[in-house]
Coordinates of C-alpha atoms and ligand atoms in Angstrom, one line a residue:
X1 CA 94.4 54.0 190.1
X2 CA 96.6 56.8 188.6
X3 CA 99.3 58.9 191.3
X4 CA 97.6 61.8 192.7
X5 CA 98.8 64.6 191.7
X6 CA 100.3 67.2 194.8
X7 CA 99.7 70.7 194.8
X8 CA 103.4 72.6 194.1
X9 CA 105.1 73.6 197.2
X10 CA 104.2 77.0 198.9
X11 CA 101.1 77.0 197.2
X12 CA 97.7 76.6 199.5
X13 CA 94.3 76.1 198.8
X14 CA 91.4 78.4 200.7
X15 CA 89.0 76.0 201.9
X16 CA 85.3 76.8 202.2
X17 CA 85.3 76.9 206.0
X18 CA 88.6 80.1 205.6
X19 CA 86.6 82.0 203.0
X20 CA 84.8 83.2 205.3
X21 CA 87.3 85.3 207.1
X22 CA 88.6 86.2 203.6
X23 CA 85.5 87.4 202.6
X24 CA 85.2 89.9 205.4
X25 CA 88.4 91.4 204.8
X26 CA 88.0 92.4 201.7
X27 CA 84.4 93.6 202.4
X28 CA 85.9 95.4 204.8
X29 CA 88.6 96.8 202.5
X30 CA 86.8 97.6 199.3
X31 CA 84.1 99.8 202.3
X32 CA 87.0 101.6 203.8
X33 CA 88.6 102.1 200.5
X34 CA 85.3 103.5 199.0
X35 CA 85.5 105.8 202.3
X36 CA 88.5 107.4 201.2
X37 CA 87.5 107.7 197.3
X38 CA 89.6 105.3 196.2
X39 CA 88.6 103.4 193.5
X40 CA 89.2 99.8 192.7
X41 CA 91.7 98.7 189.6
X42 CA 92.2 95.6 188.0
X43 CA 95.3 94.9 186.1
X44 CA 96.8 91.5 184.4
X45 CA 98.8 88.9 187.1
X46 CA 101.3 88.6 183.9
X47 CA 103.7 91.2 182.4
X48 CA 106.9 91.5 180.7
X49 CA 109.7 90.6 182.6
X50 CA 111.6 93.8 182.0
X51 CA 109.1 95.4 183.7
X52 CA 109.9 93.9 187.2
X53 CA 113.7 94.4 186.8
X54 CA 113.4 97.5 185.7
X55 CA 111.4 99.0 189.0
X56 CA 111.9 96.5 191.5
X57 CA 115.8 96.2 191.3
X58 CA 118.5 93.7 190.2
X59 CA 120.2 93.3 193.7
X60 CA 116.6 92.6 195.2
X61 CA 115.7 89.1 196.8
X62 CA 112.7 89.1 194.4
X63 CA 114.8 89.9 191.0
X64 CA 117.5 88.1 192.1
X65 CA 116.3 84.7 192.6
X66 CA 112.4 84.4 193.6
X67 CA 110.6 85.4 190.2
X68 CA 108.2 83.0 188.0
X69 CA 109.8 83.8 184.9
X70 CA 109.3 82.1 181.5
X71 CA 109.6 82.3 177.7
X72 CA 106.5 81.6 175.9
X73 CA 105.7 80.2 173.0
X74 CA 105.8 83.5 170.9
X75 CA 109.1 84.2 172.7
X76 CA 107.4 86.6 175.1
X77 CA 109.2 86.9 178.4
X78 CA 106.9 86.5 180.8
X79 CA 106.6 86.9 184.8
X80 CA 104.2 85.9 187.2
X81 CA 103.9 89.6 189.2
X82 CA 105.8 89.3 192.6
X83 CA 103.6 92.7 193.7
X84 CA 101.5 94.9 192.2
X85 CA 102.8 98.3 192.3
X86 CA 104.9 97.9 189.0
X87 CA 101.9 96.6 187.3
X88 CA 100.0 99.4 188.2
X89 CA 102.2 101.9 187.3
X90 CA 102.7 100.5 184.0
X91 CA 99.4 100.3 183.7
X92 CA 98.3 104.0 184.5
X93 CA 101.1 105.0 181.8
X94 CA 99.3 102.2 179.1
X95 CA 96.3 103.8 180.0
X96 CA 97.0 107.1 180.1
X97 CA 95.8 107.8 183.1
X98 CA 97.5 110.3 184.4
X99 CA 96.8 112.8 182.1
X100 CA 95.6 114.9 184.6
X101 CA 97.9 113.8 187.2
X102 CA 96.2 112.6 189.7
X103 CA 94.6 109.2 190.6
X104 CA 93.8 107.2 193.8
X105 CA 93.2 103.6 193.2
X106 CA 93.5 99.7 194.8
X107 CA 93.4 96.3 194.0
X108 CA 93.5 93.1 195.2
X109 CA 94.9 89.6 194.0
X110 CA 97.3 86.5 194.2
X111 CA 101.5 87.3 193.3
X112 CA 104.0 84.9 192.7
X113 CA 107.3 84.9 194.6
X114 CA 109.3 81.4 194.6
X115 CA 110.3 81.8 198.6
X116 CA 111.6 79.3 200.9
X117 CA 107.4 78.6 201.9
X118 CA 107.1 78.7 205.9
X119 CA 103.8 79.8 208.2
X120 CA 103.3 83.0 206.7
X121 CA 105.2 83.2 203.5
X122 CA 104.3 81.1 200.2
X123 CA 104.7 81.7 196.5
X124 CA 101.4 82.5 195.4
X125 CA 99.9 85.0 198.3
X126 CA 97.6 87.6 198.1
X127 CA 97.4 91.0 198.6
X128 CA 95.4 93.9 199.1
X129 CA 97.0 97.1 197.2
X130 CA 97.2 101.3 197.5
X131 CA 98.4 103.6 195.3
X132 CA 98.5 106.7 194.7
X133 CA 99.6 109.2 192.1
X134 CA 100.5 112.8 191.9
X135 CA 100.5 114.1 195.3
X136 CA 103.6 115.5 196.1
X137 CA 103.1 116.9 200.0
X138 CA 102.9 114.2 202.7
X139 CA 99.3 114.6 203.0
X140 CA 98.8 112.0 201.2
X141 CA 101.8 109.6 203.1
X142 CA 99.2 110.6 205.7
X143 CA 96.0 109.5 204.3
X144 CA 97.4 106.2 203.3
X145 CA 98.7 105.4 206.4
X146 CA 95.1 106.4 208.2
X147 CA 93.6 104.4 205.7
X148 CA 95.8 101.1 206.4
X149 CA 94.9 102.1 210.5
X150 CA 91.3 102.3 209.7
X151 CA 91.2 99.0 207.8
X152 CA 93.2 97.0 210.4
X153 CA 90.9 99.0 213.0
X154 CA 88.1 98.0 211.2
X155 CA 89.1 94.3 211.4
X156 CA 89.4 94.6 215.4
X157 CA 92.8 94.0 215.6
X158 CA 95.3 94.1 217.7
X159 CA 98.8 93.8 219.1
X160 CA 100.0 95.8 215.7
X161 CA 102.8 98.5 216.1
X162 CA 103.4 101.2 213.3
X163 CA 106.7 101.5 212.3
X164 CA 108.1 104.9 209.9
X165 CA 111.3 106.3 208.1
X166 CA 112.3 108.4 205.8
X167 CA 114.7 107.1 203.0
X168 CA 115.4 110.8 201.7
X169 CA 116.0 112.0 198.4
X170 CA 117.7 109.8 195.6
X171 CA 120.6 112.2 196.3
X172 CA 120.4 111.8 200.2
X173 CA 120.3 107.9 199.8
X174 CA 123.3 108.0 197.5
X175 CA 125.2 109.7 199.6
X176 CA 124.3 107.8 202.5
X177 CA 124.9 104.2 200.6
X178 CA 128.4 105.6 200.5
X179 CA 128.6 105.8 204.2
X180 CA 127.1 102.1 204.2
X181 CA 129.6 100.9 202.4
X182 CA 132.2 102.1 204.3
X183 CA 130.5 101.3 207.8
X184 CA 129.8 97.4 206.5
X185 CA 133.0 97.1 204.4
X186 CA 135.0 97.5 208.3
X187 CA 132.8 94.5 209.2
X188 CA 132.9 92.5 206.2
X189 CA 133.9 89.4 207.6
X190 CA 131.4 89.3 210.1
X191 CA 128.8 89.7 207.6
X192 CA 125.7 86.9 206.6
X193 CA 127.1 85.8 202.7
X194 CA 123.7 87.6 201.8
X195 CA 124.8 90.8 202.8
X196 CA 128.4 90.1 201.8
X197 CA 127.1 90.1 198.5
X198 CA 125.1 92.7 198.9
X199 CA 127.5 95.1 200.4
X200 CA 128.3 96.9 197.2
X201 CA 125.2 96.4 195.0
X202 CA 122.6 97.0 197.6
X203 CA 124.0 98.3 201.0
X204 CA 120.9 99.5 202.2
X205 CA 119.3 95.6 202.4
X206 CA 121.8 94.7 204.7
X207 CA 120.0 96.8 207.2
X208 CA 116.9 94.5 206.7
X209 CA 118.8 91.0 207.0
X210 CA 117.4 88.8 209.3
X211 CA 120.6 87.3 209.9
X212 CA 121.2 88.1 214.4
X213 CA 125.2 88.9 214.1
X214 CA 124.5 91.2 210.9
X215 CA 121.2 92.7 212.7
X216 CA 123.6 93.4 215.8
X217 CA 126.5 94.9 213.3
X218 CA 123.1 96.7 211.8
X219 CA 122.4 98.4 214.8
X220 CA 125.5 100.3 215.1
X221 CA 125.3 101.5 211.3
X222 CA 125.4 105.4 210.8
X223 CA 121.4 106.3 210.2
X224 CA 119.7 108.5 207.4
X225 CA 117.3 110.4 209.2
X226 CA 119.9 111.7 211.0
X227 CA 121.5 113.5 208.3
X228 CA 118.7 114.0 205.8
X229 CA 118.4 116.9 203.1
X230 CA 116.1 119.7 204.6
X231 CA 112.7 118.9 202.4
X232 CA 113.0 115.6 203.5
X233 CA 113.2 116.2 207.0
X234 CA 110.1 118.9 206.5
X235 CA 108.2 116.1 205.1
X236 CA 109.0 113.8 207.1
X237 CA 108.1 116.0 210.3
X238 CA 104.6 117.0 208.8
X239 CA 103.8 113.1 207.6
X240 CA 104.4 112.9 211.8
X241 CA 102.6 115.5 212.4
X242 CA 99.1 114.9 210.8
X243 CA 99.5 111.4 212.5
X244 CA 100.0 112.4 215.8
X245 CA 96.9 114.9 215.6
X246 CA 95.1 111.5 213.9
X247 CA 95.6 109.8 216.6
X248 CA 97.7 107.4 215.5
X249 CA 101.0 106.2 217.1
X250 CA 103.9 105.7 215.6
X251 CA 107.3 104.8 215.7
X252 CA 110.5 106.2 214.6
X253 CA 112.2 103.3 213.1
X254 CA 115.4 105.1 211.1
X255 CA 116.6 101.2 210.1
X256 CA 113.3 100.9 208.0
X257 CA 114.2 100.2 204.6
X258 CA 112.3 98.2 202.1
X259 CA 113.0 95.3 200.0
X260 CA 112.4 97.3 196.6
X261 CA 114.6 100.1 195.2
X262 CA 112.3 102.5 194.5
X263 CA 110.7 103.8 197.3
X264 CA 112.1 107.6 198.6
X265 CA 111.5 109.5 201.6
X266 CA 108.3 108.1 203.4
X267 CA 108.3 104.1 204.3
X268 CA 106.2 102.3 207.0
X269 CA 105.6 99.1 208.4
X270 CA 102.7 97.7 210.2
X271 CA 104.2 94.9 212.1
X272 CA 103.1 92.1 214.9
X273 CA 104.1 90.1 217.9
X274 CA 101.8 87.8 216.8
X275 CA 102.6 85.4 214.5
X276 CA 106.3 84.9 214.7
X277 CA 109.1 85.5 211.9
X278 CA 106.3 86.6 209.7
X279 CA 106.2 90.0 211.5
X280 CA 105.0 92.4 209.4
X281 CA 101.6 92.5 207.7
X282 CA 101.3 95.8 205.4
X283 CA 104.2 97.9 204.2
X284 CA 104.9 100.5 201.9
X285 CA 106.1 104.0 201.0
X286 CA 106.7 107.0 198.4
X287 CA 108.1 106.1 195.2
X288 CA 108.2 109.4 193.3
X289 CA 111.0 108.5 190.7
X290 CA 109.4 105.4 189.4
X291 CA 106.4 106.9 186.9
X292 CA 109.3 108.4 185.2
X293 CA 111.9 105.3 185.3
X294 CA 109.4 103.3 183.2
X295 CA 108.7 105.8 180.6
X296 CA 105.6 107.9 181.9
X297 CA 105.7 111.8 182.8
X298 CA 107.5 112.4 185.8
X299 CA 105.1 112.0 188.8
X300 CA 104.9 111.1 192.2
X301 CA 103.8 108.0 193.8
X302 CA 103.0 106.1 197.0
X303 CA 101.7 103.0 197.8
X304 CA 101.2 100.1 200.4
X305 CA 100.6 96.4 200.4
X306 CA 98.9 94.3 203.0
X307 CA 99.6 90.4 203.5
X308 CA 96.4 88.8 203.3
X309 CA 97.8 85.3 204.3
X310 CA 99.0 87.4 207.3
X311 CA 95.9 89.8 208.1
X312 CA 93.9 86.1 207.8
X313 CA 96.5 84.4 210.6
X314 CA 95.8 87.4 213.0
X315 CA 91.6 87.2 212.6
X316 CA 92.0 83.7 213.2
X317 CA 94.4 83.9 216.2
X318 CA 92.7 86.5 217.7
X319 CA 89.0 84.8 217.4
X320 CA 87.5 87.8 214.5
X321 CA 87.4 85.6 212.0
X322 CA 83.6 85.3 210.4
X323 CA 82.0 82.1 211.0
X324 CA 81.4 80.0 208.1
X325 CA 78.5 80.9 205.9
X326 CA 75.9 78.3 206.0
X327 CA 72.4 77.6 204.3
X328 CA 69.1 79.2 206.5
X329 CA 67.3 76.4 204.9
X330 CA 67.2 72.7 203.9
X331 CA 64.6 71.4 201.7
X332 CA 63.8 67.8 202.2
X333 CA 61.8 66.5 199.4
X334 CA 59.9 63.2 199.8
X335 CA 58.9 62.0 196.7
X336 CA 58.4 62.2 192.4
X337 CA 56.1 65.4 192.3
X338 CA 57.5 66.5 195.8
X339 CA 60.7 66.9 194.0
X340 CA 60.3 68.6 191.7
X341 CA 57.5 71.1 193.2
X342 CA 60.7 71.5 195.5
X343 CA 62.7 73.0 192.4
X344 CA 60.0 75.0 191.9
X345 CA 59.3 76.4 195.4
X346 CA 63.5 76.9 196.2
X347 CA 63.5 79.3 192.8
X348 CA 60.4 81.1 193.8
X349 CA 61.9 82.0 197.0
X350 CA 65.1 82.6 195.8
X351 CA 63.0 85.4 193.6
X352 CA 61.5 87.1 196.7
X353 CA 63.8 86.6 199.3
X354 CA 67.4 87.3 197.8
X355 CA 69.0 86.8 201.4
X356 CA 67.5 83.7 202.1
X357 CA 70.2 81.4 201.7
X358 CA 67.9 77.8 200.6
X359 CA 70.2 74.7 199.9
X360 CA 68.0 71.7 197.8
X361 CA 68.6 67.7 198.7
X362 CA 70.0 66.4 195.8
X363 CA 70.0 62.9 194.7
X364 CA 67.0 61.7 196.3
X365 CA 67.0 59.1 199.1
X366 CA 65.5 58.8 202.3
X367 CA 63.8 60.9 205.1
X368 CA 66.6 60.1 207.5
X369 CA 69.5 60.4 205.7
X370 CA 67.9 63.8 203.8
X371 CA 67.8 64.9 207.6
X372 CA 71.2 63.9 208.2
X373 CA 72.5 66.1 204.9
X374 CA 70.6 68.7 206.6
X375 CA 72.0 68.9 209.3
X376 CA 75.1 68.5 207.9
X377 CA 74.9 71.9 206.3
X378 CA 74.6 73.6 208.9
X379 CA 71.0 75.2 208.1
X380 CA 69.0 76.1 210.8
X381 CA 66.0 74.9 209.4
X382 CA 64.9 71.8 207.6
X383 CA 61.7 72.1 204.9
X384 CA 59.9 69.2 204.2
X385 CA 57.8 68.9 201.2
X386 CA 56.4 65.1 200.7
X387 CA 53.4 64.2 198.6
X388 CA 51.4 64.6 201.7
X389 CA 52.4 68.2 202.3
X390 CA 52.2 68.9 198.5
X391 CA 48.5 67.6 198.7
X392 CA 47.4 69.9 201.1
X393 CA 49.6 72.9 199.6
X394 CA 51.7 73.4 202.6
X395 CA 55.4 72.9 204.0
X396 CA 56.5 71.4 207.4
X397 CA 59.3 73.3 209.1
X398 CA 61.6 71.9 211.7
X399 CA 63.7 73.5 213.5
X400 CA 67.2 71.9 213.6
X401 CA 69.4 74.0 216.0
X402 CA 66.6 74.4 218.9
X403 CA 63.5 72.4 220.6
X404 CA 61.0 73.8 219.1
X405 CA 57.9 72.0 217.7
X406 CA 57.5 71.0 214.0
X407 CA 55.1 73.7 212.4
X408 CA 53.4 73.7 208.9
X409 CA 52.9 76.6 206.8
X410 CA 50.6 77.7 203.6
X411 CA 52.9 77.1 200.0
X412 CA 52.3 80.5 199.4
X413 CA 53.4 81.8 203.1
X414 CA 56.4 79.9 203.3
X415 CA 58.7 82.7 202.6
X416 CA 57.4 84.7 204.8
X417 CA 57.0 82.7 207.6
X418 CA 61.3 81.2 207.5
X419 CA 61.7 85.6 207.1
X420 CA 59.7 85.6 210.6
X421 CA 61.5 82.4 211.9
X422 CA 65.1 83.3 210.9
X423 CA 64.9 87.6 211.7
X424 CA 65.5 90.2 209.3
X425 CA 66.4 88.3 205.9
X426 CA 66.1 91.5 203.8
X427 CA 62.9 93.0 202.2
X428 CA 60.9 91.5 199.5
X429 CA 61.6 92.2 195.8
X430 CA 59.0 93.3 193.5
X431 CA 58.9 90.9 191.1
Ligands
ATP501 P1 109.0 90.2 204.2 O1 110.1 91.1 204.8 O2 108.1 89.5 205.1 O3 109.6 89.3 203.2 P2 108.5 92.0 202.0 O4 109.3 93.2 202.4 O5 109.1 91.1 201.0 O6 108.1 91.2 203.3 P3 106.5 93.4 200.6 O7 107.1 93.2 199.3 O8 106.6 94.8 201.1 O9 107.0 92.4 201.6 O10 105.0 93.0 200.6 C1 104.0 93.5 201.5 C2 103.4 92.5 202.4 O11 103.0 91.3 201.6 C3 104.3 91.9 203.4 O12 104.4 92.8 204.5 C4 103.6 90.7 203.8 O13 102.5 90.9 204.7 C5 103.1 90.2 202.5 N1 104.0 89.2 201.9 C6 105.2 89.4 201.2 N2 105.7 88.3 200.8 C7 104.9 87.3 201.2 C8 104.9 85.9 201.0 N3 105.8 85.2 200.4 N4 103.9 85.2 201.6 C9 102.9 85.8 202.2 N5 102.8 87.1 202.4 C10 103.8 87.9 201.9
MG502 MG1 110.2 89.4 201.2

């Protein structure tokens, strides 16, 4: 027998019995996102490489060392997107798209990220996207916030806290780097190696290390909010404002920074007690330099990102995850014409019943052991059709999930009769 070949590290597969919970997460998102008027966008999961470097940063964990990156075999240089916001952007300038400046769009899908893989945190992961283009005024840091409350809402969840800063202007955040450098450069020594490194290339990450005796020197670091430019601090007070009349609370989190260069003024957090290290579950903020630092006409932008590895882990753990999906019906078939007179009736009521869900017995064999696949699946009824039943044009129906006696019913009222049995299974078709 040949090796069996593993699946590479960090990598998962979504079994049948999780897709359910997937599913309703993003039936949930692609409603609420259609509630908003945002429409969905699909864009490649490969790009340039320049592309990432160019927005996300070179003194970011994800440029630095956790990119899929290859040469292909046209010489191409290639990465496997680590997020989606780059992709979009570059894809809105490709497309022209914001010709008349304004655009509100999502989308959803698997990036790449080559992470030390733990609970929560892989290499490929998906996520569920926001964005937004040419609004200026924090109405619209508003709106996308309410929309990421009303999704998690939505979900049911819980034990979720809001987090928001303000990063300022590019101006603000250089000057206040400065400041960094000087507050960390006293405590050098004391410093993770990560954030050593960091200290003059990226001063601002250092406030996000993880590392405890950084995250205590951290605390006492000199904050931006308290000294930014007067536009900031208008818009930052106004984002605040339309969410406390929401009806949403916040909190005040002046450490906040993201991983990526490019966000300015607005960022936020959605984080949890509830599933460890792996705290936070959607994230984002204003980027209003980067249309223009990839070539497009200047215009703002602002987006977020939701884990859905991480949204999945709180359905689960808090019991809102969907049960599995699983047939209505089983059709036993007894017999040579039975069978395929089963074929037959499965299509036909596939035709005028497009909710019933109908699963065939394939590959023959026995009464019993048809009955055993049946209830195997889950369905909540068994149909038998044997040559004894097909003789007399009718079905037999047993109930599999409840004592209730065996019935038989007309060929032609078969349909109707599992719609009765099962409750509401949709309306008929026409044709
Ligand atoms: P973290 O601090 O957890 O590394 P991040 O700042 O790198 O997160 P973003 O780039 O903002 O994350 O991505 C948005 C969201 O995507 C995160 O909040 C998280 O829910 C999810 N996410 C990011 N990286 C991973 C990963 N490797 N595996 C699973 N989910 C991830
Ligand atoms: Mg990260």
């Amino acid at each position: 027998m040949s090796k069996i070949i593993e699946p590479l590290r960090g990598v998962h597969d979504i079994l049948p019995a999780q897709v359910g919970a997937w599913q309703h997460l993003e039936r949930v998102a692609r409603e609420v996102f259609a509630a908003y008027g945002y429409e969905e966008f699909r864009v490649p999961v490969i790009e340039q490489t320049p592309l990432f470097k160019r927005s996300i940063g070179d003194f970011t964990d994800i440029v630095e060392k956790e990119m899929f990156s290859f040469v292909d075999q046209g010489e191409d240089h290639i990465t496997l997107r680590p997020e989606a916001t780059a992709g979009i952007v570059r894809a809105v300038i490709s497309n022209g798209m914001l010709r008349d400046n304004r655009l509100r769009v999502w989308c959803m899908g698997p990036m790449f990220r080559r992470e030390r893989p733990q609970a929560g945190r892989y290499r490929q992961f998906h996520q569920i996207d926001a964005e937004a283009f040419g609004f200026e005024g924090p109405d619209v840091d508003a709106e996308m916030i309410l929309l990421s409350a009303r999704l998690l809402r939505r979900l049911g969840l819980t034990r979720l806290k809001l987090l928001v800063n303000s990063l300022g202007t590019p101006a603000a955040r250089a000057a206040y780097r400065e400041r960094l450098v000087e507050y960390f450069g006293a405590h050098e020594a004391d410093l993770d190696e990560d954030s050593r490194r960091r200290l003059h290339g990226n001063p601002l990450r250092i406030l996000d290390s993880k590392d405890a005796r950084t995250q205590r020197i951290a605390a006492g670091a000199p904050r931006l909010l308290d000294s930014l430019d007067p536009e900031s601090r208008a818009h930052f007070d106004s984002l605040c404002a339309h969410l406390s009349s929401a009806g949403i609370e916040y909190h005040v989190e002046p450490h906040l920074v993201r991983g990526l260069d490019y966000y300015t003024r607005t960022v936020f957090e959605w984080t949890t007690d509830a599933l460890g290290a792996q705290s936070t579950v959607c994230a984002g903020g204003r980027y209003d330099g980067l249309v223009a630092q990839l070539g497009g006409t200047p215009t703002p932008g602002i987006g977020w990102a939701m884990g859905q590895e991480r949204i999945v882990m709180l359905l689960e753990a808090q019991g809102l995850a969907a049960p599995r999906e699983r047939p209505d019906v089983y059709l036993v078939l007894a017999g040579e014409s039975a069978q395929i007179a089963g074929f037959t009736l499965a299509e036909t009521l596939r035709d005028a019943w497009p909710n019933l869900k109908v699963q065939v017995n394939l590959g023959g064999g026995g009464i019993k052991a048809q009955f055993k696949r049946a209830d195997k699946s889950g369905a909540r009824i068994a149909a038998i059709l044997g040559e004894d039943e097909l003789a007399r044009g009718v079905v037999s129906l047993k109930h599999l999930r409840e004592e209730t006696a065996q019935e038989e019913c007309l060929l032609a009222q078969v349909g109707e009769r599992l719609g009765a049995l099962l409750g509401s299974k949709g309306t008929r078709t026409a044709g």
